[in-house]
Amino acid sequence: MGRSRRTIPEELLLLALDPATGTTAQPQSLDLGLAGAQLVELALAGRIAPDGDRIAVVSPRPTGDPTLDCALELLRRRGAPVRAVHWIGGPRLGLRQTYLSHLERCGMVHAVAGQMCGVLPTTRYQATETAISREIKSRLDSAIRTGVPPDPRTAALAALAHAVGLGKHLYPGNEGRSSRSRLRDLIRHDPMGGLVAHAVMDVQNGVAAQPRRSPAPVGRQAVPGARPPAPEPARGVPMQPRRGSMARVVAH
């Protein structure tokens, strides 16, 4: 994968940066969104593909992007396709900082050192190339305004922006209500983007990710850790139920 094109995780992070404060909007859900954006980028590169609600590796060949290749290798090691909600809901420590540091090396943002409460050191990030952020935002604006189906990359970015809650950041107030609604509607234009966007929202909503289990027969108490008894033929098939030291702080 050439580096002439910005990746979707990079664009999502640039969209989330607040130019006034140097912090990112929706920091907690943004971490989930970045993990989902990696999946979309790998899919566009032909390395993975959706398999129902799961993600399957179709080509383990490296993309040339170290962060994406790390995610690809982790997916490959799973062996079997993994549910998107499991992958996105897994630990992603430092992913946002990894992309912020990458954007700084590329000259798209610069770090601003500061202090929290006059004691704890912090780092905020300011965009140095505001034209890039404006170009990314204009693609979303165009898709919202014209109603013309956007390209898969823009559609996926819109889906993820909605999923992590950037709608109110990008289109604030009552005047932005219709734009936020149209941003949400763009999810349907990219299957992979829609899959990961819904997975991001499911994780935020606490949707159970564990396999569903059959209940104990009526009249019996289920014992934790015990194997469920086989159903009795005379009673038919049981119904399926519905899962030290002070460190530098990066400002969200």
Short mmCIF file of C-alpha atoms in Angstrom, two decimals:
data_model
loop_
_atom_site.label_atom_id
_atom_site.label_comp_id
_atom_site.label_asym_id
_atom_site.label_seq_id
_atom_site.Cartn_x
_atom_site.Cartn_y
_atom_site.Cartn_z
CA MET A 1 0.00 0.00 0.00
CA GLY A 2 1.51 3.30 -1.02
CA ARG A 3 1.72 6.15 1.47
CA SER A 4 0.46 8.76 -0.97
CA ARG A 5 -3.09 8.07 0.24
CA ARG A 6 -4.19 8.80 3.77
CA THR A 7 -5.70 5.81 5.52
CA ILE A 8 -9.19 5.82 6.99
CA PRO A 9 -7.88 5.66 10.59
CA GLU A 10 -5.76 8.75 9.91
CA GLU A 11 -8.69 10.62 8.36
CA LEU A 12 -11.04 9.66 11.20
CA LEU A 13 -8.53 10.97 13.74
CA LEU A 14 -8.05 14.23 11.83
CA LEU A 15 -11.83 14.69 11.75
CA ALA A 16 -11.99 14.18 15.50
CA LEU A 17 -9.29 16.73 16.36
CA ASP A 18 -10.67 19.95 17.79
CA PRO A 19 -8.61 22.79 16.31
CA ALA A 20 -9.41 25.08 19.24
CA THR A 21 -8.40 22.76 22.09
CA GLY A 22 -6.01 20.25 20.50
CA THR A 23 -8.03 17.39 21.95
CA THR A 24 -10.04 14.67 20.23
CA ALA A 25 -13.82 14.54 20.33
CA GLN A 26 -15.43 11.36 21.69
CA PRO A 27 -12.10 9.86 22.88
CA GLN A 28 -13.44 6.58 24.23
CA SER A 29 -15.58 5.66 21.24
CA LEU A 30 -12.87 7.00 18.92
CA ASP A 31 -10.57 4.21 20.07
CA LEU A 32 -13.20 1.69 18.93
CA GLY A 33 -13.63 3.60 15.68
CA LEU A 34 -9.91 3.46 14.93
CA ALA A 35 -9.92 -0.33 15.37
CA GLY A 36 -12.90 -0.53 13.00
CA ALA A 37 -11.26 1.85 10.54
CA GLN A 38 -8.29 -0.49 10.35
CA LEU A 39 -10.61 -3.29 9.28
CA VAL A 40 -12.13 -1.16 6.54
CA GLU A 41 -8.70 -0.12 5.28
CA LEU A 42 -7.53 -3.73 5.19
CA ALA A 43 -10.69 -4.70 3.32
CA LEU A 44 -10.13 -1.94 0.73
CA ALA A 45 -6.58 -3.25 0.33
CA GLY A 46 -7.93 -6.74 -0.40
CA ARG A 47 -6.44 -8.34 2.71
CA ILE A 48 -9.65 -9.21 4.57
CA ALA A 49 -13.30 -9.65 3.66
CA PRO A 50 -16.59 -9.84 5.57
CA ASP A 51 -18.01 -13.30 6.23
CA GLY A 52 -21.44 -12.65 7.66
CA ASP A 53 -20.74 -10.76 10.89
CA ARG A 54 -17.18 -12.05 10.90
CA ILE A 55 -13.90 -10.95 9.36
CA ALA A 56 -11.81 -13.39 7.33
CA VAL A 57 -8.24 -12.93 6.13
CA VAL A 58 -8.07 -13.54 2.38
CA SER A 59 -4.48 -12.39 1.80
CA PRO A 60 -1.85 -12.19 4.55
CA ARG A 61 0.53 -10.19 2.32
CA PRO A 62 1.76 -7.06 4.17
CA THR A 63 0.39 -3.70 3.10
CA GLY A 64 3.54 -1.73 3.90
CA ASP A 65 1.78 0.18 6.69
CA PRO A 66 3.25 -1.09 10.00
CA THR A 67 0.15 -0.40 12.09
CA LEU A 68 -2.20 -2.05 9.59
CA ASP A 69 0.18 -4.97 9.14
CA CYS A 70 0.24 -5.54 12.89
CA ALA A 71 -3.57 -5.79 12.88
CA LEU A 72 -3.48 -8.07 9.83
CA GLU A 73 -1.01 -10.40 11.52
CA LEU A 74 -3.13 -10.58 14.66
CA LEU A 75 -6.16 -11.47 12.55
CA ARG A 76 -4.15 -14.12 10.69
CA ARG A 77 -3.06 -15.72 13.95
CA ARG A 78 -6.68 -16.19 14.96
CA GLY A 79 -6.90 -18.90 12.30
CA ALA A 80 -10.68 -18.74 11.93
CA PRO A 81 -12.80 -15.70 11.00
CA VAL A 82 -13.42 -13.47 14.00
CA ARG A 83 -16.60 -11.59 14.79
CA ALA A 84 -16.21 -7.88 14.09
CA VAL A 85 -17.71 -6.99 17.48
CA HIS A 86 -15.15 -9.22 19.24
CA TRP A 87 -12.25 -7.66 17.38
CA ILE A 88 -13.34 -4.05 17.86
CA GLY A 89 -14.24 -4.63 21.51
CA GLY A 90 -10.84 -6.14 22.29
CA PRO A 91 -7.99 -4.26 24.00
CA ARG A 92 -6.40 -1.63 21.77
CA LEU A 93 -4.05 0.09 24.21
CA GLY A 94 -2.16 2.96 22.64
CA LEU A 95 -3.81 2.80 19.21
CA ARG A 96 -4.91 6.44 19.23
CA GLN A 97 -1.48 7.57 20.44
CA THR A 98 0.16 5.45 17.72
CA TYR A 99 -1.79 7.29 15.04
CA LEU A 100 -1.23 10.70 16.65
CA SER A 101 2.52 10.06 16.70
CA HIS A 102 2.38 8.93 13.07
CA LEU A 103 0.51 12.08 12.03
CA GLU A 104 3.12 14.13 13.88
CA ARG A 105 5.96 12.40 12.01
CA CYS A 106 4.15 13.08 8.75
CA GLY A 107 3.90 16.76 9.63
CA MET A 108 0.08 16.80 9.72
CA VAL A 109 -0.09 17.64 13.44
CA HIS A 110 2.33 19.02 15.99
CA ALA A 111 2.48 18.26 19.69
CA VAL A 112 1.94 21.02 22.25
CA ALA A 113 3.21 20.31 25.76
CA GLY A 114 1.21 21.56 28.72
CA GLN A 115 0.11 20.77 32.25
CA MET A 116 -3.10 19.61 33.86
CA CYS A 117 -3.94 21.46 37.08
CA GLY A 118 -0.47 22.98 36.89
CA VAL A 119 1.14 19.65 37.83
CA LEU A 120 0.49 16.72 35.51
CA PRO A 121 2.22 17.05 32.12
CA THR A 122 -0.05 16.73 29.10
CA THR A 123 0.31 16.70 25.34
CA ARG A 124 -2.21 18.22 22.95
CA TYR A 125 -2.14 18.05 19.18
CA GLN A 126 -2.83 20.83 16.69
CA ALA A 127 -3.33 20.24 12.97
CA THR A 128 -0.58 21.86 10.93
CA GLU A 129 -2.22 21.23 7.56
CA THR A 130 -5.73 22.53 8.05
CA ALA A 131 -6.35 22.21 4.31
CA ILE A 132 -6.19 18.43 4.70
CA SER A 133 -8.86 18.41 7.41
CA ARG A 134 -11.02 20.73 5.32
CA GLU A 135 -10.69 18.44 2.30
CA ILE A 136 -11.75 15.41 4.35
CA LYS A 137 -14.73 17.28 5.77
CA SER A 138 -15.71 18.60 2.31
CA ARG A 139 -16.03 15.04 1.03
CA LEU A 140 -18.56 14.30 3.74
CA ASP A 141 -20.31 17.62 3.11
CA SER A 142 -20.61 16.82 -0.59
CA ALA A 143 -22.06 13.37 0.02
CA ILE A 144 -24.56 14.81 2.50
CA ARG A 145 -25.54 17.75 0.33
CA THR A 146 -25.86 16.03 -3.06
CA GLY A 147 -27.28 12.69 -1.97
CA VAL A 148 -25.06 11.02 -4.59
CA PRO A 149 -23.65 7.71 -3.30
CA PRO A 150 -20.04 8.43 -2.28
CA ASP A 151 -17.01 6.31 -3.04
CA PRO A 152 -16.47 3.36 -0.64
CA ARG A 153 -13.72 5.17 1.27
CA THR A 154 -15.85 8.23 1.97
CA ALA A 155 -18.91 6.10 2.76
CA ALA A 156 -16.92 4.07 5.29
CA LEU A 157 -15.49 7.22 6.85
CA ALA A 158 -19.00 8.66 7.19
CA ALA A 159 -20.26 5.43 8.76
CA LEU A 160 -17.46 5.42 11.32
CA ALA A 161 -17.82 9.14 12.06
CA HIS A 162 -21.48 8.53 12.89
CA ALA A 163 -20.72 5.37 14.90
CA VAL A 164 -18.23 7.09 17.21
CA GLY A 165 -20.49 10.10 17.72
CA LEU A 166 -18.65 12.73 15.67
CA GLY A 167 -21.91 13.98 14.14
CA LYS A 168 -22.42 16.68 16.77
CA HIS A 169 -18.75 17.65 16.52
CA LEU A 170 -18.87 18.03 12.73
CA TYR A 171 -22.44 19.36 12.43
CA PRO A 172 -23.33 20.98 15.77
CA GLY A 173 -26.57 22.51 16.97
CA ASN A 174 -30.09 22.41 15.62
CA GLU A 175 -28.90 23.65 12.25
CA GLY A 176 -26.78 20.53 11.89
CA ARG A 177 -29.56 18.08 12.72
CA SER A 178 -30.43 17.22 9.11
CA SER A 179 -26.75 16.81 8.24
CA ARG A 180 -26.28 14.43 11.16
CA SER A 181 -29.24 12.40 9.96
CA ARG A 182 -27.84 12.19 6.44
CA LEU A 183 -24.43 11.26 7.81
CA ARG A 184 -26.07 8.28 9.50
CA ASP A 185 -27.82 7.32 6.26
CA LEU A 186 -24.49 7.05 4.43
CA ILE A 187 -23.81 3.80 6.33
CA ARG A 188 -25.79 1.83 3.75
CA HIS A 189 -23.45 2.75 0.89
CA ASP A 190 -20.53 0.55 1.99
CA PRO A 191 -21.13 -2.99 3.31
CA MET A 192 -17.81 -3.27 5.13
CA GLY A 193 -18.10 0.21 6.58
CA GLY A 194 -21.63 -0.58 7.70
CA LEU A 195 -20.53 -3.85 9.31
CA VAL A 196 -17.80 -2.26 11.41
CA ALA A 197 -19.88 0.83 12.22
CA HIS A 198 -22.66 -1.34 13.63
CA ALA A 199 -20.05 -3.38 15.53
CA VAL A 200 -18.65 -0.17 17.06
CA MET A 201 -22.14 0.86 18.16
CA ASP A 202 -22.86 -2.63 19.51
CA VAL A 203 -19.73 -2.52 21.68
CA GLN A 204 -20.71 0.91 23.01
CA ASN A 205 -24.22 -0.32 23.76
CA GLY A 206 -22.90 -3.32 25.66
CA VAL A 207 -24.32 -5.91 23.30
CA ALA A 208 -23.34 -9.35 24.60
CA ALA A 209 -20.55 -10.86 22.57
CA GLN A 210 -20.69 -14.32 24.14
CA PRO A 211 -22.36 -17.24 22.33
CA ARG A 212 -25.94 -17.80 23.35
CA ARG A 213 -26.59 -20.70 25.72
CA SER A 214 -29.61 -22.92 26.20
CA PRO A 215 -31.55 -22.49 29.46
CA ALA A 216 -31.95 -25.14 32.10
CA PRO A 217 -35.19 -27.17 31.82
CA VAL A 218 -38.21 -25.63 33.52
CA GLY A 219 -38.36 -26.33 37.23
CA ARG A 220 -34.62 -26.85 37.64
CA GLN A 221 -31.99 -24.40 38.78
CA ALA A 222 -28.96 -23.92 36.57
CA VAL A 223 -25.71 -24.71 38.39
CA PRO A 224 -22.81 -22.43 37.40
CA GLY A 225 -20.13 -24.38 35.56
CA ALA A 226 -22.27 -27.52 35.26
CA ARG A 227 -23.01 -29.14 31.93
CA PRO A 228 -26.65 -28.55 30.94
CA PRO A 229 -28.71 -31.76 30.89
CA ALA A 230 -29.97 -33.16 27.60
CA PRO A 231 -33.54 -32.18 26.75
CA GLU A 232 -36.25 -34.74 27.44
CA PRO A 233 -37.85 -36.06 24.22
CA ALA A 234 -41.35 -35.92 25.67
CA ARG A 235 -41.06 -32.22 26.29
CA GLY A 236 -39.83 -31.29 22.83
CA VAL A 237 -36.94 -29.08 21.89
CA PRO A 238 -36.16 -26.40 24.47
CA MET A 239 -36.48 -22.83 23.29
CA GLN A 240 -33.28 -20.85 22.67
CA PRO A 241 -32.97 -17.84 25.02
CA ARG A 242 -31.59 -14.76 24.28
CA ARG A 243 -23.58 -12.07 27.21
CA GLY A 244 3.19 4.10 41.03
CA SER A 245 4.63 6.61 38.90
CA MET A 246 3.18 9.73 37.36
CA ALA A 247 3.05 9.39 33.57
CA ARG A 248 2.61 11.91 30.80
CA VAL A 249 -1.04 12.26 29.91
CA VAL A 250 -2.21 12.65 26.33
CA ALA A 251 -5.15 15.02 26.21
CA HIS A 252 -8.23 13.40 24.67
#
